[in-house]
mmCIF file of C-alpha atoms in Angstrom:
data_model
loop_
_atom_site.group_PDB
_atom_site.id
_atom_site.type_symbol
_atom_site.label_atom_id
_atom_site.label_comp_id
_atom_site.label_asym_id
_atom_site.label_seq_id
_atom_site.Cartn_x
_atom_site.Cartn_y
_atom_site.Cartn_z
ATOM 1 C CA UNK A 1 -2.090 -61.177 -59.478
ATOM 2 C CA UNK A 2 0.793 -61.380 -62.406
ATOM 3 C CA UNK A 3 2.667 -58.550 -63.285
ATOM 4 C CA UNK A 4 1.716 -58.574 -66.467
ATOM 5 C CA UNK A 5 -2.249 -58.583 -65.467
ATOM 6 C CA UNK A 6 -1.643 -55.552 -63.057
ATOM 7 C CA UNK A 7 -0.229 -53.652 -66.709
ATOM 8 C CA UNK A 8 -3.276 -54.319 -68.343
ATOM 9 C CA UNK A 9 -5.359 -53.217 -65.323
ATOM 10 C CA UNK A 10 -3.395 -49.884 -64.892
ATOM 11 C CA UNK A 11 -3.374 -49.055 -69.043
ATOM 12 C CA UNK A 12 -7.097 -48.582 -68.703
ATOM 13 C CA UNK A 13 -7.941 -45.218 -68.557
ATOM 14 C CA UNK A 14 -8.899 -43.387 -65.320
ATOM 15 C CA UNK A 15 -11.551 -41.934 -67.435
ATOM 16 C CA UNK A 16 -12.886 -45.324 -67.961
ATOM 17 C CA UNK A 17 -12.813 -45.508 -64.346
ATOM 18 C CA UNK A 18 -13.900 -42.348 -63.378
ATOM 19 C CA UNK A 19 -17.165 -43.338 -65.685
ATOM 20 C CA UNK A 20 -18.325 -46.101 -64.003
ATOM 21 C CA UNK A 21 -17.903 -44.998 -60.675
ATOM 22 C CA UNK A 22 -20.446 -42.004 -61.251
ATOM 23 C CA UNK A 23 -22.669 -44.518 -62.826
ATOM 24 C CA UNK A 24 -25.804 -43.910 -60.781
ATOM 25 C CA UNK A 25 -29.128 -43.617 -62.722
ATOM 26 C CA UNK A 26 -29.370 -47.446 -63.553
ATOM 27 C CA UNK A 27 -32.832 -49.005 -63.685
ATOM 28 C CA UNK A 28 -32.971 -51.890 -60.955
ATOM 29 C CA UNK A 29 -31.831 -55.411 -62.018
ATOM 30 C CA UNK A 30 -35.809 -56.528 -60.750
ATOM 31 C CA UNK A 31 -37.266 -53.914 -63.026
ATOM 32 C CA UNK A 32 -39.627 -55.800 -65.957
ATOM 33 C CA UNK A 33 -37.478 -53.996 -68.627
ATOM 34 C CA UNK A 34 -34.496 -55.813 -67.522
ATOM 35 C CA UNK A 35 -36.063 -58.700 -67.414
ATOM 36 C CA UNK A 36 -36.927 -58.728 -70.576
ATOM 37 C CA UNK A 37 -33.379 -57.897 -71.643
ATOM 38 C CA UNK A 38 -31.729 -60.471 -69.828
ATOM 39 C CA UNK A 39 -34.107 -63.535 -69.523
ATOM 40 C CA UNK A 40 -34.170 -64.315 -73.399
ATOM 41 C CA UNK A 41 -30.424 -64.695 -73.420
ATOM 42 C CA UNK A 42 -30.068 -66.612 -70.546
ATOM 43 C CA UNK A 43 -32.954 -68.868 -71.854
ATOM 44 C CA UNK A 44 -30.827 -69.643 -74.721
ATOM 45 C CA UNK A 45 -28.022 -70.163 -73.111
ATOM 46 C CA UNK A 46 -29.952 -72.924 -71.096
ATOM 47 C CA UNK A 47 -30.066 -75.001 -74.177
ATOM 48 C CA UNK A 48 -26.699 -75.268 -74.406
ATOM 49 C CA UNK A 49 -25.160 -75.835 -70.851
ATOM 50 C CA UNK A 50 -25.605 -78.272 -68.221
ATOM 51 C CA UNK A 51 -25.710 -76.601 -64.735
ATOM 52 C CA UNK A 52 -27.180 -78.010 -61.588
ATOM 53 C CA UNK A 53 -28.566 -76.467 -58.263
ATOM 54 C CA UNK A 54 -24.531 -76.179 -56.627
ATOM 55 C CA UNK A 55 -23.202 -75.317 -59.874
ATOM 56 C CA UNK A 56 -20.524 -72.216 -59.373
ATOM 57 C CA UNK A 57 -21.156 -69.251 -61.871
ATOM 58 C CA UNK A 58 -18.977 -66.260 -61.943
ATOM 59 C CA UNK A 59 -20.254 -63.038 -63.595
ATOM 60 C CA UNK A 60 -17.227 -60.636 -64.334
ATOM 61 C CA UNK A 61 -17.924 -56.735 -64.717
ATOM 62 C CA UNK A 62 -21.019 -57.457 -63.268
ATOM 63 C CA UNK A 63 -22.040 -53.701 -62.262
ATOM 64 C CA UNK A 64 -25.365 -53.342 -60.477
ATOM 65 C CA UNK A 65 -26.368 -56.593 -61.087
ATOM 66 C CA UNK A 66 -28.683 -57.147 -64.635
ATOM 67 C CA UNK A 67 -27.314 -60.400 -65.091
ATOM 68 C CA UNK A 68 -26.116 -61.533 -62.085
ATOM 69 C CA UNK A 69 -29.371 -61.164 -60.236
ATOM 70 C CA UNK A 70 -31.047 -63.908 -62.942
ATOM 71 C CA UNK A 71 -27.651 -66.317 -63.001
ATOM 72 C CA UNK A 72 -28.149 -66.406 -59.055
ATOM 73 C CA UNK A 73 -31.414 -68.354 -59.931
ATOM 74 C CA UNK A 74 -29.583 -70.778 -61.496
ATOM 75 C CA UNK A 75 -26.739 -71.616 -59.316
ATOM 76 C CA UNK A 76 -24.726 -70.245 -56.685
ATOM 77 C CA UNK A 77 -23.248 -66.822 -58.629
ATOM 78 C CA UNK A 78 -19.948 -64.642 -57.272
ATOM 79 C CA UNK A 79 -20.272 -61.147 -59.469
ATOM 80 C CA UNK A 80 -16.673 -59.130 -59.776
ATOM 81 C CA UNK A 81 -16.226 -55.564 -60.991
ATOM 82 C CA UNK A 82 -13.452 -53.141 -60.771
ATOM 83 C CA UNK A 83 -15.894 -50.511 -59.482
ATOM 84 C CA UNK A 84 -16.934 -50.081 -56.064
ATOM 85 C CA UNK A 85 -19.686 -47.795 -56.435
ATOM 86 C CA UNK A 86 -21.426 -50.720 -59.332
ATOM 87 C CA UNK A 87 -20.907 -53.334 -56.788
ATOM 88 C CA UNK A 88 -22.834 -50.926 -53.923
ATOM 89 C CA UNK A 89 -26.523 -51.190 -56.245
ATOM 90 C CA UNK A 90 -25.795 -55.073 -56.806
ATOM 91 C CA UNK A 91 -28.349 -56.857 -54.794
ATOM 92 C CA UNK A 92 -26.517 -60.331 -54.932
ATOM 93 C CA UNK A 93 -24.980 -61.472 -51.460
ATOM 94 C CA UNK A 94 -21.466 -62.566 -52.812
ATOM 95 C CA UNK A 95 -19.219 -59.907 -54.844
ATOM 96 C CA UNK A 96 -15.796 -58.986 -55.324
ATOM 97 C CA UNK A 97 -14.322 -55.984 -56.058
ATOM 98 C CA UNK A 98 -11.690 -57.347 -58.555
ATOM 99 C CA UNK A 99 -10.290 -56.833 -62.022
ATOM 100 C CA UNK A 100 -11.053 -58.801 -65.041
ATOM 101 C CA UNK A 101 -7.607 -58.625 -65.931
ATOM 102 C CA UNK A 102 -6.709 -60.604 -62.985
ATOM 103 C CA UNK A 103 -9.327 -62.498 -61.721
ATOM 104 C CA UNK A 104 -8.980 -63.497 -57.954
ATOM 105 C CA UNK A 105 -9.646 -66.732 -58.168
ATOM 106 C CA UNK A 106 -7.901 -70.521 -58.424
ATOM 107 C CA UNK A 107 -8.368 -71.912 -61.799
ATOM 108 C CA UNK A 108 -11.538 -73.853 -62.932
ATOM 109 C CA UNK A 109 -13.004 -72.277 -59.458
ATOM 110 C CA UNK A 110 -16.214 -71.917 -61.928
ATOM 111 C CA UNK A 111 -18.922 -73.920 -63.925
ATOM 112 C CA UNK A 112 -20.039 -70.974 -65.925
ATOM 113 C CA UNK A 113 -18.043 -68.088 -66.353
ATOM 114 C CA UNK A 114 -19.950 -65.055 -68.181
ATOM 115 C CA UNK A 115 -19.596 -61.519 -68.843
ATOM 116 C CA UNK A 116 -22.301 -58.745 -70.394
ATOM 117 C CA UNK A 117 -20.927 -56.074 -72.604
ATOM 118 C CA UNK A 118 -17.541 -55.707 -70.708
ATOM 119 C CA UNK A 119 -15.211 -56.582 -73.726
ATOM 120 C CA UNK A 120 -15.937 -53.105 -75.386
ATOM 121 C CA UNK A 121 -14.813 -51.529 -72.708
ATOM 122 C CA UNK A 122 -11.458 -53.180 -72.116
ATOM 123 C CA UNK A 123 -8.468 -52.237 -74.158
ATOM 124 C CA UNK A 124 -7.739 -56.181 -74.733
ATOM 125 C CA UNK A 125 -10.686 -58.292 -75.017
ATOM 126 C CA UNK A 126 -8.757 -61.431 -75.608
ATOM 127 C CA UNK A 127 -6.446 -61.420 -72.303
ATOM 128 C CA UNK A 128 -10.073 -60.825 -70.511
ATOM 129 C CA UNK A 129 -11.442 -64.099 -72.196
ATOM 130 C CA UNK A 130 -8.436 -66.014 -71.659
ATOM 131 C CA UNK A 131 -8.559 -64.655 -68.210
ATOM 132 C CA UNK A 132 -12.440 -66.028 -68.113
ATOM 133 C CA UNK A 133 -11.061 -69.051 -69.656
ATOM 134 C CA UNK A 134 -8.770 -69.954 -67.058
ATOM 135 C CA UNK A 135 -10.877 -69.970 -63.749
ATOM 136 C CA UNK A 136 -13.820 -71.725 -65.614
ATOM 137 C CA UNK A 137 -14.365 -75.627 -65.976
ATOM 138 C CA UNK A 138 -16.663 -75.744 -68.228
ATOM 139 C CA UNK A 139 -18.255 -73.080 -69.961
ATOM 140 C CA UNK A 140 -17.421 -69.464 -71.027
ATOM 141 C CA UNK A 141 -20.282 -67.063 -72.159
ATOM 142 C CA UNK A 142 -20.158 -63.522 -73.732
ATOM 143 C CA UNK A 143 -22.742 -61.032 -73.899
ATOM 144 C CA UNK A 144 -21.545 -58.599 -76.055
ATOM 145 C CA UNK A 145 -23.049 -55.279 -77.957
ATOM 146 C CA UNK A 146 -23.824 -55.815 -81.711
ATOM 147 C CA UNK A 147 -22.746 -52.785 -83.750
ATOM 148 C CA UNK A 148 -25.013 -54.027 -86.853
ATOM 149 C CA UNK A 149 -28.088 -52.805 -84.522
ATOM 150 C CA UNK A 150 -29.161 -49.264 -85.664
ATOM 151 C CA UNK A 151 -29.106 -48.509 -81.727
ATOM 152 C CA UNK A 152 -26.129 -50.054 -80.647
ATOM 153 C CA UNK A 153 -23.911 -48.306 -83.732
ATOM 154 C CA UNK A 154 -25.510 -44.938 -82.690
ATOM 155 C CA UNK A 155 -24.408 -44.996 -79.187
ATOM 156 C CA UNK A 156 -21.045 -45.826 -80.174
ATOM 157 C CA UNK A 157 -21.123 -43.115 -82.445
ATOM 158 C CA UNK A 158 -22.309 -40.779 -80.108
ATOM 159 C CA UNK A 159 -21.079 -41.575 -76.813
ATOM 160 C CA UNK A 160 -17.183 -41.445 -76.310
ATOM 161 C CA UNK A 161 -17.210 -44.812 -73.343
ATOM 162 C CA UNK A 162 -18.755 -46.746 -76.208
ATOM 163 C CA UNK A 163 -16.688 -45.863 -79.204
ATOM 164 C CA UNK A 164 -15.313 -49.503 -78.818
ATOM 165 C CA UNK A 165 -18.383 -51.209 -79.377
ATOM 166 C CA UNK A 166 -17.910 -50.032 -83.239
ATOM 167 C CA UNK A 167 -15.761 -53.155 -83.452
ATOM 168 C CA UNK A 168 -18.213 -55.268 -82.155
ATOM 169 C CA UNK A 169 -19.826 -57.059 -84.751
ATOM 170 C CA UNK A 170 -20.648 -61.180 -84.197
ATOM 171 C CA UNK A 171 -17.865 -62.344 -86.592
ATOM 172 C CA UNK A 172 -15.051 -60.024 -84.156
ATOM 173 C CA UNK A 173 -16.682 -61.866 -81.256
ATOM 174 C CA UNK A 174 -16.068 -65.200 -82.351
ATOM 175 C CA UNK A 175 -12.298 -64.247 -83.246
ATOM 176 C CA UNK A 176 -11.668 -62.879 -79.745
ATOM 177 C CA UNK A 177 -13.059 -66.228 -78.578
ATOM 178 C CA UNK A 178 -11.133 -68.644 -80.949
ATOM 179 C CA UNK A 179 -7.984 -66.506 -80.205
ATOM 180 C CA UNK A 180 -8.223 -66.947 -76.404
ATOM 181 C CA UNK A 181 -8.692 -70.656 -77.157
ATOM 182 C CA UNK A 182 -12.152 -71.365 -76.482
ATOM 183 C CA UNK A 183 -14.568 -73.649 -78.512
ATOM 184 C CA UNK A 184 -17.789 -72.072 -79.646
ATOM 185 C CA UNK A 185 -20.470 -74.460 -78.822
ATOM 186 C CA UNK A 186 -23.335 -71.821 -80.123
ATOM 187 C CA UNK A 187 -23.885 -68.216 -80.611
ATOM 188 C CA UNK A 188 -26.636 -65.864 -81.708
ATOM 189 C CA UNK A 189 -27.901 -61.958 -82.362
ATOM 190 C CA UNK A 190 -30.823 -61.680 -80.971
ATOM 191 C CA UNK A 191 -33.340 -58.955 -78.781
ATOM 192 C CA UNK A 192 -34.093 -55.109 -79.320
ATOM 193 C CA UNK A 193 -34.278 -54.119 -75.643
ATOM 194 C CA UNK A 194 -31.537 -51.865 -74.251
ATOM 195 C CA UNK A 195 -31.597 -51.788 -70.486
ATOM 196 C CA UNK A 196 -30.604 -47.737 -69.364
ATOM 197 C CA UNK A 197 -32.032 -45.043 -71.855
ATOM 198 C CA UNK A 198 -34.979 -47.215 -74.093
ATOM 199 C CA UNK A 199 -37.871 -45.427 -72.890
ATOM 200 C CA UNK A 200 -40.273 -47.549 -71.268
ATOM 201 C CA UNK A 201 -43.136 -47.776 -73.497
ATOM 202 C CA UNK A 202 -40.244 -48.881 -75.977
ATOM 203 C CA UNK A 203 -38.609 -51.335 -73.972
ATOM 204 C CA UNK A 204 -41.214 -53.301 -73.045
ATOM 205 C CA UNK A 205 -42.348 -53.377 -76.914
ATOM 206 C CA UNK A 206 -39.202 -54.502 -77.320
ATOM 207 C CA UNK A 207 -38.994 -57.110 -75.282
ATOM 208 C CA UNK A 208 -41.730 -58.625 -77.094
ATOM 209 C CA UNK A 209 -39.266 -59.184 -80.248
ATOM 210 C CA UNK A 210 -36.366 -61.174 -79.228
ATOM 211 C CA UNK A 211 -35.992 -63.599 -81.781
ATOM 212 C CA UNK A 212 -32.720 -63.877 -83.498
ATOM 213 C CA UNK A 213 -31.697 -61.873 -86.225
ATOM 214 C CA UNK A 214 -28.336 -59.988 -87.951
ATOM 215 C CA UNK A 215 -29.714 -56.981 -86.248
ATOM 216 C CA UNK A 216 -30.392 -58.045 -82.977
ATOM 217 C CA UNK A 217 -28.921 -55.597 -80.678
ATOM 218 C CA UNK A 218 -26.651 -58.137 -78.850
ATOM 219 C CA UNK A 219 -24.878 -61.343 -79.320
ATOM 220 C CA UNK A 220 -24.662 -64.136 -77.080
ATOM 221 C CA UNK A 221 -21.918 -66.480 -77.585
ATOM 222 C CA UNK A 222 -21.547 -70.098 -75.582
ATOM 223 C CA UNK A 223 -18.301 -71.555 -75.328
ATOM 224 C CA UNK A 224 -15.570 -74.670 -73.742
ATOM 225 C CA UNK A 225 -12.519 -74.150 -72.372
ATOM 226 C CA UNK A 226 -11.559 -77.173 -73.942
ATOM 227 C CA UNK A 227 -7.992 -75.702 -75.545
ATOM 228 C CA UNK A 228 -5.941 -74.758 -72.460
ATOM 229 C CA UNK A 229 -2.493 -73.875 -72.712
#
């Protein structure tokens, strides 16, 4: 890991680290609500990428596996996260503890590099996307909160750990991707399921509405790392 990467990592607040190490009450990745949350986003991604059975996939900031669990069906998936407690909850077999500011993998090691709801938790999202670009041979996919959604907006206002999500409009996400040197292939705001706190009956109803929308709870961006430094 480079000195600059170490500096980025150590700049992250200890409060943020403690927050993630203490996250225990999260739905299991196999829960139908998580399927309703994750699968439509990956269906969109699959319309814009070409993956084979031997494809190599990296889930950056994988947490307890909300997406790792489903990415594993698309190819050989590795999950990386800085919080050991989150990794212990992730059911997938290939997990690494590490920082998104200095991913412990060689250049172009993966066909698709993915992150979900990670960028609004880091101090320098462009640097993180730059690392994702470095280890990607073909695609970078970003799934992020959309502040135009009322539930996401309220969460950002009320919860300190989610405060940076208030910046994350679709245009802000597109700007991050371009600053990191990615060529955007497709993007879309969609979905109304929020995976953890939404009551089950409401979440299952919301899962029926995955159409594109300006107020979709999340934005999904598919890009190629064609512009390399």
